PDB file of N, CA and C in Angstrom:
ATOM      1  N   MET F   1     -82.835   2.497  32.124  1.00 55.00           N
ATOM      2  CA  MET F   1     -81.502   2.766  31.659  1.00 55.00           C
ATOM      3  C   MET F   1     -81.013   4.058  32.303  1.00 55.00           C
ATOM      4  N   ALA F   2     -79.864   4.014  32.916  1.00 67.00           N
ATOM      5  CA  ALA F   2     -79.317   5.171  33.622  1.00 67.00           C
ATOM      6  C   ALA F   2     -78.760   6.182  32.622  1.00 67.00           C
ATOM      7  N   LYS F   3     -78.894   7.453  32.980  1.00 77.00           N
ATOM      8  CA  LYS F   3     -78.366   8.507  32.125  1.00 77.00           C
ATOM      9  C   LYS F   3     -76.845   8.510  32.231  1.00 77.00           C
ATOM     10  N   TRP F   4     -76.188   8.620  31.083  1.00 80.00           N
ATOM     11  CA  TRP F   4     -74.733   8.613  31.059  1.00 80.00           C
ATOM     12  C   TRP F   4     -74.215  10.009  31.388  1.00 80.00           C
ATOM     13  N   THR F   5     -73.270  10.069  32.302  1.00 79.00           N
ATOM     14  CA  THR F   5     -72.619  11.339  32.618  1.00 79.00           C
ATOM     15  C   THR F   5     -71.118  11.156  32.494  1.00 79.00           C
ATOM     16  N   ALA F   6     -70.475  12.190  32.022  1.00 74.00           N
ATOM     17  CA  ALA F   6     -69.027  12.128  31.837  1.00 74.00           C
ATOM     18  C   ALA F   6     -68.331  12.075  33.190  1.00 74.00           C
ATOM     19  N   THR F   7     -67.235  11.323  33.255  1.00 82.00           N
ATOM     20  CA  THR F   7     -66.479  11.222  34.503  1.00 82.00           C
ATOM     21  C   THR F   7     -65.228  12.089  34.470  1.00 82.00           C
ATOM     22  N   HIS F   8     -65.030  12.811  33.394  1.00 86.00           N
ATOM     23  CA  HIS F   8     -63.877  13.705  33.290  1.00 86.00           C
ATOM     24  C   HIS F   8     -64.313  14.998  32.610  1.00 86.00           C
ATOM     25  N   GLU F   9     -63.479  16.027  32.752  1.00 87.00           N
ATOM     26  CA  GLU F   9     -63.812  17.311  32.152  1.00 87.00           C
ATOM     27  C   GLU F   9     -63.652  17.247  30.635  1.00 87.00           C
ATOM     28  N   ALA F  10     -64.413  18.059  29.964  1.00 83.00           N
ATOM     29  CA  ALA F  10     -64.309  18.136  28.511  1.00 83.00           C
ATOM     30  C   ALA F  10     -62.976  18.777  28.135  1.00 83.00           C
ATOM     31  N   PRO F  11     -62.367  18.338  27.044  1.00 84.00           N
ATOM     32  CA  PRO F  11     -61.105  18.949  26.628  1.00 84.00           C
ATOM     33  C   PRO F  11     -61.322  20.376  26.127  1.00 84.00           C
ATOM     34  N   GLU F  12     -60.255  21.142  26.118  1.00 86.00           N
ATOM     35  CA  GLU F  12     -60.311  22.499  25.587  1.00 86.00           C
ATOM     36  C   GLU F  12     -60.642  22.433  24.092  1.00 86.00           C
ATOM     37  N   PRO F  13     -61.382  23.409  23.581  1.00 81.00           N
ATOM     38  CA  PRO F  13     -61.680  23.395  22.150  1.00 81.00           C
ATOM     39  C   PRO F  13     -60.411  23.614  21.330  1.00 81.00           C
ATOM     40  N   LEU F  14     -60.360  23.002  20.175  1.00 79.00           N
ATOM     41  CA  LEU F  14     -59.210  23.167  19.296  1.00 79.00           C
ATOM     42  C   LEU F  14     -59.281  24.539  18.636  1.00 79.00           C
ATOM     43  N   GLU F  15     -58.176  25.224  18.645  1.00 81.00           N
ATOM     44  CA  GLU F  15     -58.090  26.514  17.974  1.00 81.00           C
ATOM     45  C   GLU F  15     -57.102  26.376  16.835  1.00 81.00           C
ATOM     46  N   GLY F  16     -57.378  27.016  15.767  1.00 87.00           N
ATOM     47  CA  GLY F  16     -56.500  26.968  14.613  1.00 87.00           C
ATOM     48  C   GLY F  16     -56.750  28.180  13.749  1.00 87.00           C
ATOM     49  N   PRO F  17     -56.359  28.113  12.518  1.00 92.00           N
ATOM     50  CA  PRO F  17     -56.575  29.247  11.604  1.00 92.00           C
ATOM     51  C   PRO F  17     -58.034  29.277  11.135  1.00 92.00           C
ATOM     52  N   VAL F  18     -58.924  29.687  12.026  1.00 92.00           N
ATOM     53  CA  VAL F  18     -60.363  29.622  11.755  1.00 92.00           C
ATOM     54  C   VAL F  18     -60.744  30.549  10.602  1.00 92.00           C
ATOM     55  N   VAL F  19     -60.226  31.763  10.608  1.00 94.00           N
ATOM     56  CA  VAL F  19     -60.584  32.723   9.557  1.00 94.00           C
ATOM     57  C   VAL F  19     -60.137  32.192   8.197  1.00 94.00           C
ATOM     58  N   ALA F  20     -58.927  31.653   8.132  1.00 95.00           N
ATOM     59  CA  ALA F  20     -58.428  31.113   6.870  1.00 95.00           C
ATOM     60  C   ALA F  20     -59.245  29.907   6.413  1.00 95.00           C
ATOM     61  N   THR F  21     -59.653  29.077   7.345  1.00 95.00           N
ATOM     62  CA  THR F  21     -60.449  27.896   7.005  1.00 95.00           C
ATOM     63  C   THR F  21     -61.802  28.294   6.426  1.00 95.00           C
ATOM     64  N   ILE F  22     -62.476  29.238   7.068  1.00 96.00           N
ATOM     65  CA  ILE F  22     -63.793  29.686   6.595  1.00 96.00           C
ATOM     66  C   ILE F  22     -63.656  30.416   5.258  1.00 96.00           C
ATOM     67  N   THR F  23     -62.610  31.206   5.111  1.00 97.00           N
ATOM     68  CA  THR F  23     -62.382  31.910   3.850  1.00 97.00           C
ATOM     69  C   THR F  23     -62.131  30.920   2.716  1.00 97.00           C
ATOM     70  N   GLY F  24     -61.317  29.917   2.979  1.00 97.00           N
ATOM     71  CA  GLY F  24     -61.058  28.895   1.970  1.00 97.00           C
ATOM     72  C   GLY F  24     -62.311  28.147   1.565  1.00 97.00           C
ATOM     73  N   GLY F  25     -63.137  27.794   2.539  1.00 97.00           N
ATOM     74  CA  GLY F  25     -64.397  27.114   2.232  1.00 97.00           C
ATOM     75  C   GLY F  25     -65.339  27.990   1.429  1.00 97.00           C
ATOM     76  N   THR F  26     -65.381  29.269   1.753  1.00 98.00           N
ATOM     77  CA  THR F  26     -66.244  30.203   1.019  1.00 98.00           C
ATOM     78  C   THR F  26     -65.780  30.340  -0.425  1.00 98.00           C
ATOM     79  N   ILE F  27     -64.478  30.447  -0.616  1.00 98.00           N
ATOM     80  CA  ILE F  27     -63.936  30.530  -1.978  1.00 98.00           C
ATOM     81  C   ILE F  27     -64.277  29.259  -2.760  1.00 98.00           C
ATOM     82  N   LEU F  28     -64.189  28.130  -2.095  1.00 98.00           N
ATOM     83  CA  LEU F  28     -64.513  26.860  -2.748  1.00 98.00           C
ATOM     84  C   LEU F  28     -65.982  26.820  -3.177  1.00 98.00           C
ATOM     85  N   TRP F  29     -66.899  27.255  -2.299  1.00 98.00           N
ATOM     86  CA  TRP F  29     -68.321  27.267  -2.657  1.00 98.00           C
ATOM     87  C   TRP F  29     -68.575  28.169  -3.854  1.00 98.00           C
ATOM     88  N   PHE F  30     -67.974  29.382  -3.846  1.00 98.00           N
ATOM     89  CA  PHE F  30     -68.177  30.291  -4.973  1.00 98.00           C
ATOM     90  C   PHE F  30     -67.549  29.739  -6.244  1.00 98.00           C
ATOM     91  N   ALA F  31     -66.393  29.090  -6.143  1.00 98.00           N
ATOM     92  CA  ALA F  31     -65.756  28.493  -7.321  1.00 98.00           C
ATOM     93  C   ALA F  31     -66.648  27.402  -7.903  1.00 98.00           C
ATOM     94  N   LEU F  32     -67.234  26.575  -7.057  1.00 98.00           N
ATOM     95  CA  LEU F  32     -68.147  25.534  -7.537  1.00 98.00           C
ATOM     96  C   LEU F  32     -69.368  26.155  -8.221  1.00 98.00           C
ATOM     97  N   PHE F  33     -69.867  27.253  -7.674  1.00 98.00           N
ATOM     98  CA  PHE F  33     -71.002  27.950  -8.289  1.00 98.00           C
ATOM     99  C   PHE F  33     -70.631  28.445  -9.683  1.00 98.00           C
ATOM    100  N   VAL F  34     -69.464  29.096  -9.787  1.00 97.00           N
ATOM    101  CA  VAL F  34     -69.038  29.660 -11.076  1.00 97.00           C
ATOM    102  C   VAL F  34     -68.771  28.558 -12.099  1.00 97.00           C
ATOM    103  N   VAL F  35     -68.204  27.450 -11.671  1.00 97.00           N
ATOM    104  CA  VAL F  35     -67.923  26.341 -12.590  1.00 97.00           C
ATOM    105  C   VAL F  35     -69.223  25.732 -13.111  1.00 97.00           C
ATOM    106  N   GLN F  36     -70.253  25.678 -12.292  1.00 97.00           N
ATOM    107  CA  GLN F  36     -71.518  25.068 -12.705  1.00 97.00           C
ATOM    108  C   GLN F  36     -72.409  26.017 -13.494  1.00 97.00           C
ATOM    109  N   LEU F  37     -72.160  27.309 -13.385  1.00 96.00           N
ATOM    110  CA  LEU F  37     -73.015  28.305 -14.027  1.00 96.00           C
ATOM    111  C   LEU F  37     -73.160  28.111 -15.541  1.00 96.00           C
ATOM    112  N   PRO F  38     -72.100  27.786 -16.288  1.00 97.00           N
ATOM    113  CA  PRO F  38     -72.282  27.570 -17.734  1.00 97.00           C
ATOM    114  C   PRO F  38     -73.204  26.385 -18.060  1.00 97.00           C
ATOM    115  N   PHE F  39     -73.410  25.495 -17.128  1.00 97.00           N
ATOM    116  CA  PHE F  39     -74.246  24.317 -17.351  1.00 97.00           C
ATOM    117  C   PHE F  39     -75.659  24.505 -16.793  1.00 97.00           C
ATOM    118  N   TYR F  40     -76.077  25.754 -16.647  1.00 96.00           N
ATOM    119  CA  TYR F  40     -77.388  26.056 -16.072  1.00 96.00           C
ATOM    120  C   TYR F  40     -78.505  25.311 -16.814  1.00 96.00           C
ATOM    121  N   GLY F  41     -78.463  25.345 -18.119  1.00 96.00           N
ATOM    122  CA  GLY F  41     -79.497  24.672 -18.925  1.00 96.00           C
ATOM    123  C   GLY F  41     -79.512  23.171 -18.701  1.00 96.00           C
ATOM    124  N   TRP F  42     -78.336  22.568 -18.619  1.00 96.00           N
ATOM    125  CA  TRP F  42     -78.250  21.128 -18.381  1.00 96.00           C
ATOM    126  C   TRP F  42     -78.871  20.769 -17.035  1.00 96.00           C
ATOM    127  N   PHE F  43     -78.547  21.571 -16.002  1.00 96.00           N
ATOM    128  CA  PHE F  43     -79.129  21.330 -14.676  1.00 96.00           C
ATOM    129  C   PHE F  43     -80.643  21.550 -14.696  1.00 96.00           C
ATOM    130  N   ALA F  44     -81.104  22.586 -15.407  1.00 96.00           N
ATOM    131  CA  ALA F  44     -82.537  22.887 -15.475  1.00 96.00           C
ATOM    132  C   ALA F  44     -83.298  21.764 -16.178  1.00 96.00           C
ATOM    133  N   ASP F  45     -82.728  21.220 -17.247  1.00 97.00           N
ATOM    134  CA  ASP F  45     -83.390  20.137 -17.976  1.00 97.00           C
ATOM    135  C   ASP F  45     -83.567  18.895 -17.118  1.00 97.00           C
ATOM    136  N   ARG F  46     -82.671  18.653 -16.215  1.00 96.00           N
ATOM    137  CA  ARG F  46     -82.718  17.447 -15.385  1.00 96.00           C
ATOM    138  C   ARG F  46     -83.277  17.705 -13.983  1.00 96.00           C
ATOM    139  N   ASP F  47     -83.824  18.894 -13.772  1.00 96.00           N
ATOM    140  CA  ASP F  47     -84.394  19.281 -12.481  1.00 96.00           C
ATOM    141  C   ASP F  47     -83.351  19.170 -11.359  1.00 96.00           C
ATOM    142  N   LEU F  48     -82.122  19.629 -11.639  1.00 96.00           N
ATOM    143  CA  LEU F  48     -81.025  19.578 -10.670  1.00 96.00           C
ATOM    144  C   LEU F  48     -80.472  20.964 -10.346  1.00 96.00           C
ATOM    145  N   LEU F  49     -81.289  21.981 -10.506  1.00 96.00           N
ATOM    146  CA  LEU F  49     -80.813  23.335 -10.229  1.00 96.00           C
ATOM    147  C   LEU F  49     -80.418  23.525  -8.766  1.00 96.00           C
ATOM    148  N   TRP F  50     -80.892  22.677  -7.895  1.00 97.00           N
ATOM    149  CA  TRP F  50     -80.539  22.801  -6.481  1.00 97.00           C
ATOM    150  C   TRP F  50     -79.038  22.670  -6.284  1.00 97.00           C
ATOM    151  N   TRP F  51     -78.335  21.961  -7.158  1.00 97.00           N
ATOM    152  CA  TRP F  51     -76.873  21.856  -7.059  1.00 97.00           C
ATOM    153  C   TRP F  51     -76.256  23.243  -7.179  1.00 97.00           C
ATOM    154  N   LEU F  52     -76.711  23.984  -8.165  1.00 96.00           N
ATOM    155  CA  LEU F  52     -76.195  25.328  -8.412  1.00 96.00           C
ATOM    156  C   LEU F  52     -76.502  26.259  -7.248  1.00 96.00           C
ATOM    157  N   TRP F  53     -77.753  26.225  -6.785  1.00 97.00           N
ATOM    158  CA  TRP F  53     -78.157  27.152  -5.732  1.00 97.00           C
ATOM    159  C   TRP F  53     -77.618  26.743  -4.372  1.00 97.00           C
ATOM    160  N   THR F  54     -77.296  25.488  -4.195  1.00 98.00           N
ATOM    161  CA  THR F  54     -76.642  25.072  -2.950  1.00 98.00           C
ATOM    162  C   THR F  54     -75.257  25.695  -2.860  1.00 98.00           C
ATOM    163  N   CYS F  55     -74.548  25.712  -3.985  1.00 97.00           N
ATOM    164  CA  CYS F  55     -73.213  26.329  -4.002  1.00 97.00           C
ATOM    165  C   CYS F  55     -73.302  27.830  -3.764  1.00 97.00           C
ATOM    166  N   ALA F  56     -74.299  28.470  -4.344  1.00 97.00           N
ATOM    167  CA  ALA F  56     -74.486  29.908  -4.139  1.00 97.00           C
ATOM    168  C   ALA F  56     -74.811  30.199  -2.676  1.00 97.00           C
ATOM    169  N   ALA F  57     -75.687  29.376  -2.090  1.00 98.00           N
ATOM    170  CA  ALA F  57     -76.035  29.558  -0.680  1.00 98.00           C
ATOM    171  C   ALA F  57     -74.827  29.309   0.217  1.00 98.00           C
ATOM    172  N   GLY F  58     -74.025  28.298  -0.112  1.00 98.00           N
ATOM    173  CA  GLY F  58     -72.814  28.032   0.662  1.00 98.00           C
ATOM    174  C   GLY F  58     -71.853  29.203   0.629  1.00 98.00           C
ATOM    175  N   GLY F  59     -71.703  29.819  -0.534  1.00 98.00           N
ATOM    176  CA  GLY F  59     -70.846  31.002  -0.643  1.00 98.00           C
ATOM    177  C   GLY F  59     -71.403  32.177   0.138  1.00 98.00           C
ATOM    178  N   GLY F  60     -72.713  32.401   0.039  1.00 98.00           N
ATOM    179  CA  GLY F  60     -73.328  33.502   0.788  1.00 98.00           C
ATOM    180  C   GLY F  60     -73.224  33.311   2.287  1.00 98.00           C
ATOM    181  N   LEU F  61     -73.508  32.099   2.749  1.00 98.00           N
ATOM    182  CA  LEU F  61     -73.384  31.824   4.180  1.00 98.00           C
ATOM    183  C   LEU F  61     -71.930  31.872   4.622  1.00 98.00           C
ATOM    184  N   GLY F  62     -71.024  31.528   3.713  1.00 98.00           N
ATOM    185  CA  GLY F  62     -69.604  31.639   4.019  1.00 98.00           C
ATOM    186  C   GLY F  62     -69.191  33.080   4.265  1.00 98.00           C
ATOM    187  N   LEU F  63     -69.769  34.021   3.514  1.00 98.00           N
ATOM    188  CA  LEU F  63     -69.474  35.442   3.744  1.00 98.00           C
ATOM    189  C   LEU F  63     -69.918  35.863   5.147  1.00 98.00           C
ATOM    190  N   ILE F  64     -71.086  35.386   5.561  1.00 98.00           N
ATOM    191  CA  ILE F  64     -71.543  35.661   6.929  1.00 98.00           C
ATOM    192  C   ILE F  64     -70.587  35.019   7.925  1.00 98.00           C
ATOM    193  N   GLY F  65     -70.127  33.809   7.616  1.00 97.00           N
ATOM    194  CA  GLY F  65     -69.193  33.114   8.491  1.00 97.00           C
ATOM    195  C   GLY F  65     -67.867  33.848   8.620  1.00 97.00           C
ATOM    196  N   ILE F  66     -67.373  34.394   7.515  1.00 97.00           N
ATOM    197  CA  ILE F  66     -66.126  35.164   7.570  1.00 97.00           C
ATOM    198  C   ILE F  66     -66.301  36.374   8.470  1.00 97.00           C
ATOM    199  N   TRP F  67     -67.400  37.082   8.316  1.00 97.00           N
ATOM    200  CA  TRP F  67     -67.685  38.245   9.169  1.00 97.00           C
ATOM    201  C   TRP F  67     -67.725  37.832  10.640  1.00 97.00           C
ATOM    202  N   TYR F  68     -68.380  36.720  10.918  1.00 97.00           N
ATOM    203  CA  TYR F  68     -68.521  36.253  12.295  1.00 97.00           C
ATOM    204  C   TYR F  68     -67.177  35.852  12.906  1.00 97.00           C
ATOM    205  N   VAL F  69     -66.391  35.034  12.202  1.00 95.00           N
ATOM    206  CA  VAL F  69     -65.146  34.543  12.799  1.00 95.00           C
ATOM    207  C   VAL F  69     -64.098  35.641  12.898  1.00 95.00           C
ATOM    208  N   ARG F  70     -64.132  36.629  11.999  1.00 96.00           N
ATOM    209  CA  ARG F  70     -63.212  37.756  12.149  1.00 96.00           C
ATOM    210  C   ARG F  70     -63.541  38.547  13.407  1.00 96.00           C
ATOM    211  N   GLY F  71     -64.825  38.757  13.656  1.00 96.00           N
ATOM    212  CA  GLY F  71     -65.233  39.445  14.884  1.00 96.00           C
ATOM    213  C   GLY F  71     -64.884  38.634  16.119  1.00 96.00           C
ATOM    214  N   ARG F  72     -65.079  37.331  16.062  1.00 93.00           N
ATOM    215  CA  ARG F  72     -64.739  36.452  17.186  1.00 93.00           C
ATOM    216  C   ARG F  72     -63.244  36.473  17.453  1.00 93.00           C
ATOM    217  N   ASP F  73     -62.453  36.405  16.393  1.00 92.00           N
ATOM    218  CA  ASP F  73     -61.003  36.432  16.532  1.00 92.00           C
ATOM    219  C   ASP F  73     -60.544  37.755  17.151  1.00 92.00           C
ATOM    220  N   ALA F  74     -61.130  38.863  16.709  1.00 94.00           N
ATOM    221  CA  ALA F  74     -60.785  40.174  17.263  1.00 94.00           C
ATOM    222  C   ALA F  74     -61.173  40.252  18.745  1.00 94.00           C
ATOM    223  N   ALA F  75     -62.337  39.702  19.095  1.00 95.00           N
ATOM    224  CA  ALA F  75     -62.774  39.725  20.490  1.00 95.00           C
ATOM    225  C   ALA F  75     -61.854  38.872  21.367  1.00 95.00           C
ATOM    226  N   LEU F  76     -61.419  37.718  20.864  1.00 91.00           N
ATOM    227  CA  LEU F  76     -60.499  36.880  21.635  1.00 91.00           C
ATOM    228  C   LEU F  76     -59.165  37.586  21.855  1.00 91.00           C
ATOM    229  N   LYS F  77     -58.674  38.268  20.832  1.00 92.00           N
ATOM    230  CA  LYS F  77     -57.415  39.008  20.969  1.00 92.00           C
ATOM    231  C   LYS F  77     -57.568  40.172  21.938  1.00 92.00           C
ATOM    232  N   ARG F  78     -58.701  40.881  21.868  1.00 95.00           N
ATOM    233  CA  ARG F  78     -58.963  41.973  22.815  1.00 95.00           C
ATOM    234  C   ARG F  78     -59.006  41.455  24.239  1.00 95.00           C
ATOM    235  N   HIS F  79     -59.676  40.338  24.433  1.00 94.00           N
ATOM    236  CA  HIS F  79     -59.788  39.758  25.772  1.00 94.00           C
ATOM    237  C   HIS F  79     -58.413  39.347  26.305  1.00 94.00           C
ATOM    238  N   ALA F  80     -57.594  38.736  25.456  1.00 92.00           N
ATOM    239  CA  ALA F  80     -56.252  38.331  25.876  1.00 92.00           C
ATOM    240  C   ALA F  80     -55.412  39.552  26.242  1.00 92.00           C
ATOM    241  N   ALA F  81     -55.533  40.633  25.470  1.00 94.00           N
ATOM    242  CA  ALA F  81     -54.788  41.853  25.769  1.00 94.00           C
ATOM    243  C   ALA F  81     -55.254  42.467  27.092  1.00 94.00           C
ATOM    244  N   GLU F  82     -56.562  42.435  27.331  1.00 93.00           N
ATOM    245  CA  GLU F  82     -57.084  42.952  28.602  1.00 93.00           C
ATOM    246  C   GLU F  82     -56.592  42.122  29.779  1.00 93.00           C
ATOM    247  N   GLN F  83     -56.524  40.815  29.607  1.00 93.00           N
ATOM    248  CA  GLN F  83     -56.022  39.946  30.668  1.00 93.00           C
ATOM    249  C   GLN F  83     -54.567  40.268  30.984  1.00 93.00           C
ATOM    250  N   VAL F  84     -53.751  40.448  29.959  1.00 92.00           N
ATOM    251  CA  VAL F  84     -52.343  40.783  30.166  1.00 92.00           C
ATOM    252  C   VAL F  84     -52.225  42.129  30.867  1.00 92.00           C
ATOM    253  N   GLU F  85     -53.037  43.081  30.429  1.00 91.00           N
ATOM    254  CA  GLU F  85     -53.031  44.405  31.047  1.00 91.00           C
ATOM    255  C   GLU F  85     -53.460  44.329  32.505  1.00 91.00           C
ATOM    256  N   ARG F  86     -54.482  43.548  32.784  1.00 90.00           N
ATOM    257  CA  ARG F  86     -54.990  43.397  34.149  1.00 90.00           C
ATOM    258  C   ARG F  86     -53.956  42.706  35.035  1.00 90.00           C
ATOM    259  N   ASP F  87     -53.283  41.693  34.481  1.00 89.00           N
ATOM    260  CA  ASP F  87     -52.259  40.982  35.246  1.00 89.00           C
ATOM    261  C   ASP F  87     -51.062  41.882  35.533  1.00 89.00           C
ATOM    262  N   ALA F  88     -50.704  42.742  34.595  1.00 88.00           N
ATOM    263  CA  ALA F  88     -49.577  43.641  34.786  1.00 88.00           C
ATOM    264  C   ALA F  88     -49.910  44.723  35.813  1.00 88.00           C
ATOM    265  N   ALA F  89     -51.168  45.139  35.875  1.00 86.00           N
ATOM    266  CA  ALA F  89     -51.578  46.192  36.796  1.00 86.00           C
ATOM    267  C   ALA F  89     -51.754  45.678  38.217  1.00 86.00           C
ATOM    268  N   SER F  90     -52.095  44.421  38.387  1.00 78.00           N
ATOM    269  CA  SER F  90     -52.341  43.888  39.727  1.00 78.00           C
ATOM    270  C   SER F  90     -51.008  43.500  40.377  1.00 78.00           C
ATOM    271  N   PRO F  91     -50.947  43.570  41.721  1.00 69.00           N
ATOM    272  CA  PRO F  91     -49.714  43.160  42.399  1.00 69.00           C
ATOM    273  C   PRO F  91     -49.465  41.673  42.175  1.00 69.00           C
ATOM    274  N   ALA F  92     -48.206  41.319  42.211  1.00 61.00           N
ATOM    275  CA  ALA F  92     -47.829  39.919  41.976  1.00 61.00           C
ATOM    276  C   ALA F  92     -48.386  39.047  43.091  1.00 61.00           C
ATOM    277  N   ALA F  93     -49.272  38.189  42.738  1.00 54.00           N
ATOM    278  CA  ALA F  93     -49.862  37.259  43.705  1.00 54.00           C
ATOM    279  C   ALA F  93     -49.254  35.884  43.450  1.00 54.00           C
ATOM    280  N   PRO F  94     -49.094  35.099  44.504  1.00 57.00           N
ATOM    281  CA  PRO F  94     -48.542  33.761  44.289  1.00 57.00           C
ATOM    282  C   PRO F  94     -49.508  32.932  43.447  1.00 57.00           C
ATOM    283  N   PRO F  95     -48.985  32.124  42.537  1.00 60.00           N
ATOM    284  CA  PRO F  95     -49.877  31.312  41.697  1.00 60.00           C
ATOM    285  C   PRO F  95     -50.642  30.309  42.549  1.00 60.00           C
ATOM    286  N   THR F  96     -51.896  30.152  42.212  1.00 63.00           N
ATOM    287  CA  THR F  96     -52.706  29.181  42.944  1.00 63.00           C
ATOM    288  C   THR F  96     -52.627  27.847  42.250  1.00 63.00           C
ATOM    289  N   ALA F  97     -52.603  26.819  43.023  1.00 60.00           N
ATOM    290  CA  ALA F  97     -52.516  25.462  42.465  1.00 60.00           C
ATOM    291  C   ALA F  97     -53.895  25.060  41.965  1.00 60.00           C
ATOM    292  N   ALA F  98     -53.931  24.452  40.825  1.00 59.00           N
ATOM    293  CA  ALA F  98     -55.183  23.969  40.275  1.00 59.00           C
ATOM    294  C   ALA F  98     -55.619  22.720  41.043  1.00 59.00           C
ATOM    295  N   PRO F  99     -56.893  22.583  41.278  1.00 62.00           N
ATOM    296  CA  PRO F  99     -57.363  21.396  42.012  1.00 62.00           C
ATOM    297  C   PRO F  99     -57.084  20.120  41.202  1.00 62.00           C
ATOM    298  N   ASP F 100     -56.793  19.084  41.901  1.00 61.00           N
ATOM    299  CA  ASP F 100     -56.500  17.802  41.270  1.00 61.00           C
ATOM    300  C   ASP F 100     -57.822  17.191  40.805  1.00 61.00           C
ATOM    301  N   THR F 101     -57.942  16.996  39.501  1.00 62.00           N
ATOM    302  CA  THR F 101     -59.185  16.473  38.958  1.00 62.00           C
ATOM    303  C   THR F 101     -59.047  15.021  38.494  1.00 62.00           C
ATOM    304  N   ASP F 102     -57.886  14.432  38.669  1.00 59.00           N
ATOM    305  CA  ASP F 102     -57.706  13.038  38.258  1.00 59.00           C
ATOM    306  C   ASP F 102     -58.489  12.125  39.186  1.00 59.00           C
ATOM    307  N   ARG F 103     -59.186  11.227  38.587  1.00 53.00           N
ATOM    308  CA  ARG F 103     -59.973  10.285  39.396  1.00 53.00           C
ATOM    309  C   ARG F 103     -59.672   8.887  38.967  1.00 53.00           C
TER     310      ARG F 103
END
């Protein structure tokens, strides 16, 4: 069986409100943890405490995720600003045509 290789370039990654998405998910995990907390005994009696601790872990990992995506977002903005600064400092060069990749 031959190995499959793509015949076209991969699309650009989708960008969106990443920080807001991760923050919303983290809030949701913590809310689920808090809602389940009064039922700790019920979960313990049925050996289902993993439900509670999964929500706690999701919230904790979400905090790490918020820290990470905020840093990533700041780095992307810094890079874009440096590119604009570099383009403004360099003499105006004629735009180069992108190679035709249609096959």
